[in-house]
PDB file of C-alpha atoms in Angstrom:
ATOM      1  CA  UNK H  14       1.805  16.865  23.484  1.00  0.00           C
ATOM      2  CA  UNK H  15      -0.464  17.321  20.461  1.00  0.00           C
ATOM      3  CA  UNK H  16       1.810  16.013  17.726  1.00  0.00           C
ATOM      4  CA  UNK H  17       4.800  13.916  16.735  1.00  0.00           C
ATOM      5  CA  UNK H  18       7.167  13.571  13.821  1.00  0.00           C
ATOM      6  CA  UNK H  19       6.877  10.658  11.418  1.00  0.00           C
ATOM      7  CA  UNK H  20      10.031   8.611  12.156  1.00  0.00           C
ATOM      8  CA  UNK H  21      11.094   8.574   8.480  1.00  0.00           C
ATOM      9  CA  UNK H  22      11.309  11.817   6.485  1.00  0.00           C
ATOM     10  CA  UNK H  23      11.949  11.883   2.726  1.00  0.00           C
ATOM     11  CA  UNK H  24      14.850  13.793   1.182  1.00  0.00           C
ATOM     12  CA  UNK H  25      14.667  15.555  -2.171  1.00  0.00           C
ATOM     13  CA  UNK H  26      17.689  17.422  -3.554  1.00  0.00           C
ATOM     14  CA  UNK H  27      19.269  17.760  -0.106  1.00  0.00           C
ATOM     15  CA  UNK H  28      16.054  19.078   1.481  1.00  0.00           C
ATOM     16  CA  UNK H  29      13.372  17.408   3.617  1.00  0.00           C
ATOM     17  CA  UNK H  30      10.179  17.695   1.554  1.00  0.00           C
ATOM     18  CA  UNK H  31       7.863  18.037   3.339  1.00  0.00           C
ATOM     19  CA  UNK H  32       8.186  17.457   7.098  1.00  0.00           C
ATOM     20  CA  UNK H  33       5.155  15.629   8.434  1.00  0.00           C
ATOM     21  CA  UNK H  34       3.832  13.611  11.332  1.00  0.00           C
ATOM     22  CA  UNK H  35       0.739  12.368  13.116  1.00  0.00           C
ATOM     23  CA  UNK H  36      -1.408  14.834  15.054  1.00  0.00           C
ATOM     24  CA  UNK H  37      -1.998  13.088  18.369  1.00  0.00           C
ATOM     25  CA  UNK H  38      -3.320  14.281  21.712  1.00  0.00           C
ATOM     26  CA  UNK H  39      -4.946  17.468  20.405  1.00  0.00           C
ATOM     27  CA  UNK H  40      -7.866  18.392  22.656  1.00  0.00           C
ATOM     28  CA  UNK H  41     -11.147  18.297  20.653  1.00  0.00           C
ATOM     29  CA  UNK H  42     -11.864  21.914  21.579  1.00  0.00           C
ATOM     30  CA  UNK H  43      -8.686  23.086  19.802  1.00  0.00           C
ATOM     31  CA  UNK H  44      -7.936  23.366  16.118  1.00  0.00           C
ATOM     32  CA  UNK H  45      -4.458  23.793  14.637  1.00  0.00           C
ATOM     33  CA  UNK H  46      -3.855  27.122  12.889  1.00  0.00           C
ATOM     34  CA  UNK H  47      -0.204  26.890  11.810  1.00  0.00           C
ATOM     35  CA  UNK H  48       2.917  24.841  12.302  1.00  0.00           C
ATOM     36  CA  UNK H  49       6.588  25.640  11.846  1.00  0.00           C
ATOM     37  CA  UNK H  50       9.094  22.805  11.506  1.00  0.00           C
ATOM     38  CA  UNK H  51      12.885  22.777  11.637  1.00  0.00           C
ATOM     39  CA  UNK H  52      15.205  19.931  10.762  1.00  0.00           C
ATOM     40  CA  UNK H  53      18.830  19.891  11.896  1.00  0.00           C
ATOM     41  CA  UNK H  54      21.543  17.348  11.267  1.00  0.00           C
ATOM     42  CA  UNK H  55      25.103  17.110  12.553  1.00  0.00           C
ATOM     43  CA  UNK H  56      28.175  16.379  10.519  1.00  0.00           C
ATOM     44  CA  UNK H  57      30.661  14.022  12.144  1.00  0.00           C
ATOM     45  CA  UNK H  58      34.294  15.077  11.961  1.00  0.00           C
ATOM     46  CA  UNK H  59      37.010  12.812  10.608  1.00  0.00           C
ATOM     47  CA  UNK H  60      39.255  13.064  13.658  1.00  0.00           C
ATOM     48  CA  UNK H  61      39.582  10.349  16.339  1.00  0.00           C
ATOM     49  CA  UNK H  62      37.675  12.464  18.879  1.00  0.00           C
ATOM     50  CA  UNK H  63      34.612  12.250  16.593  1.00  0.00           C
ATOM     51  CA  UNK H  64      34.005  15.982  16.788  1.00  0.00           C
ATOM     52  CA  UNK H  65      30.486  17.088  15.980  1.00  0.00           C
ATOM     53  CA  UNK H  66      30.522  19.951  13.488  1.00  0.00           C
ATOM     54  CA  UNK H  67      27.723  22.219  12.330  1.00  0.00           C
ATOM     55  CA  UNK H  68      25.550  20.518   9.740  1.00  0.00           C
ATOM     56  CA  UNK H  69      22.594  21.307   7.506  1.00  0.00           C
ATOM     57  CA  UNK H  70      19.389  22.895   8.770  1.00  0.00           C
ATOM     58  CA  UNK H  71      16.112  24.092   7.309  1.00  0.00           C
ATOM     59  CA  UNK H  72      12.762  25.593   8.209  1.00  0.00           C
ATOM     60  CA  UNK H  73       9.348  24.966   6.706  1.00  0.00           C
ATOM     61  CA  UNK H  74       5.882  26.091   7.763  1.00  0.00           C
ATOM     62  CA  UNK H  75       2.197  25.650   7.124  1.00  0.00           C
ATOM     63  CA  UNK H  76       0.083  28.735   7.652  1.00  0.00           C
ATOM     64  CA  UNK H  77      -3.168  27.390   6.204  1.00  0.00           C
ATOM     65  CA  UNK H  78      -4.671  24.265   7.711  1.00  0.00           C
ATOM     66  CA  UNK H  79      -7.145  23.429   4.943  1.00  0.00           C
ATOM     67  CA  UNK H  80      -6.796  20.448   2.667  1.00  0.00           C
ATOM     68  CA  UNK H  81      -4.670  18.311   4.986  1.00  0.00           C
ATOM     69  CA  UNK H  82      -5.201  14.755   6.039  1.00  0.00           C
ATOM     70  CA  UNK H  83      -7.107  14.649   9.341  1.00  0.00           C
ATOM     71  CA  UNK H  84      -4.921  13.959  12.390  1.00  0.00           C
ATOM     72  CA  UNK H  85      -1.734  14.830  10.514  1.00  0.00           C
ATOM     73  CA  UNK H  86       0.450  17.906  10.241  1.00  0.00           C
ATOM     74  CA  UNK H  87       2.574  18.792   7.220  1.00  0.00           C
ATOM     75  CA  UNK H  88       4.822  21.805   6.743  1.00  0.00           C
ATOM     76  CA  UNK H  89       4.778  22.392   2.976  1.00  0.00           C
ATOM     77  CA  UNK H  90       5.735  26.072   2.703  1.00  0.00           C
ATOM     78  CA  UNK H  91       9.483  26.356   2.123  1.00  0.00           C
ATOM     79  CA  UNK H  92      11.488  28.569   4.417  1.00  0.00           C
ATOM     80  CA  UNK H  93      15.247  28.845   4.633  1.00  0.00           C
ATOM     81  CA  UNK H  94      17.779  26.072   4.097  1.00  0.00           C
ATOM     82  CA  UNK H  95      21.458  25.933   5.001  1.00  0.00           C
ATOM     83  CA  UNK H  96      23.496  23.064   3.565  1.00  0.00           C
ATOM     84  CA  UNK H  97      22.355  19.775   2.065  1.00  0.00           C
ATOM     85  CA  UNK H  98      20.925  16.951   4.152  1.00  0.00           C
ATOM     86  CA  UNK H  99      22.109  13.376   3.741  1.00  0.00           C
ATOM     87  CA  UNK H 100      20.412  10.067   4.536  1.00  0.00           C
ATOM     88  CA  UNK H 101      20.740   9.244   8.213  1.00  0.00           C
ATOM     89  CA  UNK H 102      19.821  10.519  11.682  1.00  0.00           C
ATOM     90  CA  UNK H 103      18.549  14.062  12.277  1.00  0.00           C
ATOM     91  CA  UNK H 104      16.398  16.002  14.718  1.00  0.00           C
ATOM     92  CA  UNK H 105      12.939  17.408  14.011  1.00  0.00           C
ATOM     93  CA  UNK H 106      11.696  20.411  16.001  1.00  0.00           C
ATOM     94  CA  UNK H 107       8.173  21.858  15.666  1.00  0.00           C
ATOM     95  CA  UNK H 108       6.001  24.659  16.984  1.00  0.00           C
ATOM     96  CA  UNK H 109       2.205  24.385  16.673  1.00  0.00           C
ATOM     97  CA  UNK H 110      -0.308  27.192  17.137  1.00  0.00           C
ATOM     98  CA  UNK H 111      -3.809  26.101  18.195  1.00  0.00           C
ATOM     99  CA  UNK H 112      -7.044  28.057  18.533  1.00  0.00           C
ATOM    100  CA  UNK H 113      -9.619  27.312  21.207  1.00  0.00           C
ATOM    101  CA  UNK H 114     -12.884  26.992  19.253  1.00  0.00           C
ATOM    102  CA  UNK H 115     -14.938  28.221  22.228  1.00  0.00           C
ATOM    103  CA  UNK H 116     -12.941  31.221  23.429  1.00  0.00           C
ATOM    104  CA  UNK H 117     -10.881  32.064  20.347  1.00  0.00           C
ATOM    105  CA  UNK H 118      -7.728  32.099  22.483  1.00  0.00           C
ATOM    106  CA  UNK H 119      -4.491  30.760  21.024  1.00  0.00           C
ATOM    107  CA  UNK H 120      -2.104  28.323  22.655  1.00  0.00           C
ATOM    108  CA  UNK H 121       1.225  26.992  21.483  1.00  0.00           C
ATOM    109  CA  UNK H 122       3.014  23.714  21.911  1.00  0.00           C
ATOM    110  CA  UNK H 123       6.379  22.511  20.699  1.00  0.00           C
ATOM    111  CA  UNK H 124       8.125  19.169  20.456  1.00  0.00           C
ATOM    112  CA  UNK H 125      11.329  17.639  19.183  1.00  0.00           C
ATOM    113  CA  UNK H 126      12.086  14.118  18.121  1.00  0.00           C
ATOM    114  CA  UNK H 127      14.922  12.104  16.561  1.00  0.00           C
ATOM    115  CA  UNK H 128      14.078  11.256  12.950  1.00  0.00           C
ATOM    116  CA  UNK H 129      15.717   9.392  10.099  1.00  0.00           C
ATOM    117  CA  UNK H 130      16.161  10.986   6.672  1.00  0.00           C
ATOM    118  CA  UNK H 131      16.055   8.746   3.605  1.00  0.00           C
TER     119      UNK H 131
END
């Protein structure tokens, strides 16, 4: 797995700005070309059965990999957003495109991880 989510993600006006995490395990022959990141969060119902209801979600991307901190990914291009996030647990999901520097071929990897919004 070439990447992870940072365990704590910052909220701004009900949105995660900007999802980020360490770039780990990327083979030296590959370079990242873009990343797409989604954050989803459940809303707990008020009934005794603790029903899980649909909650906020958003997408962000990064289509240009220049100017970033080495060994880190950040999705700083806003996409869509549905609902407002609140401080607490959420799930981060990402898709990374990588280019083989020798062959020019592209590969993709994805990962998901529990995160905490603050």
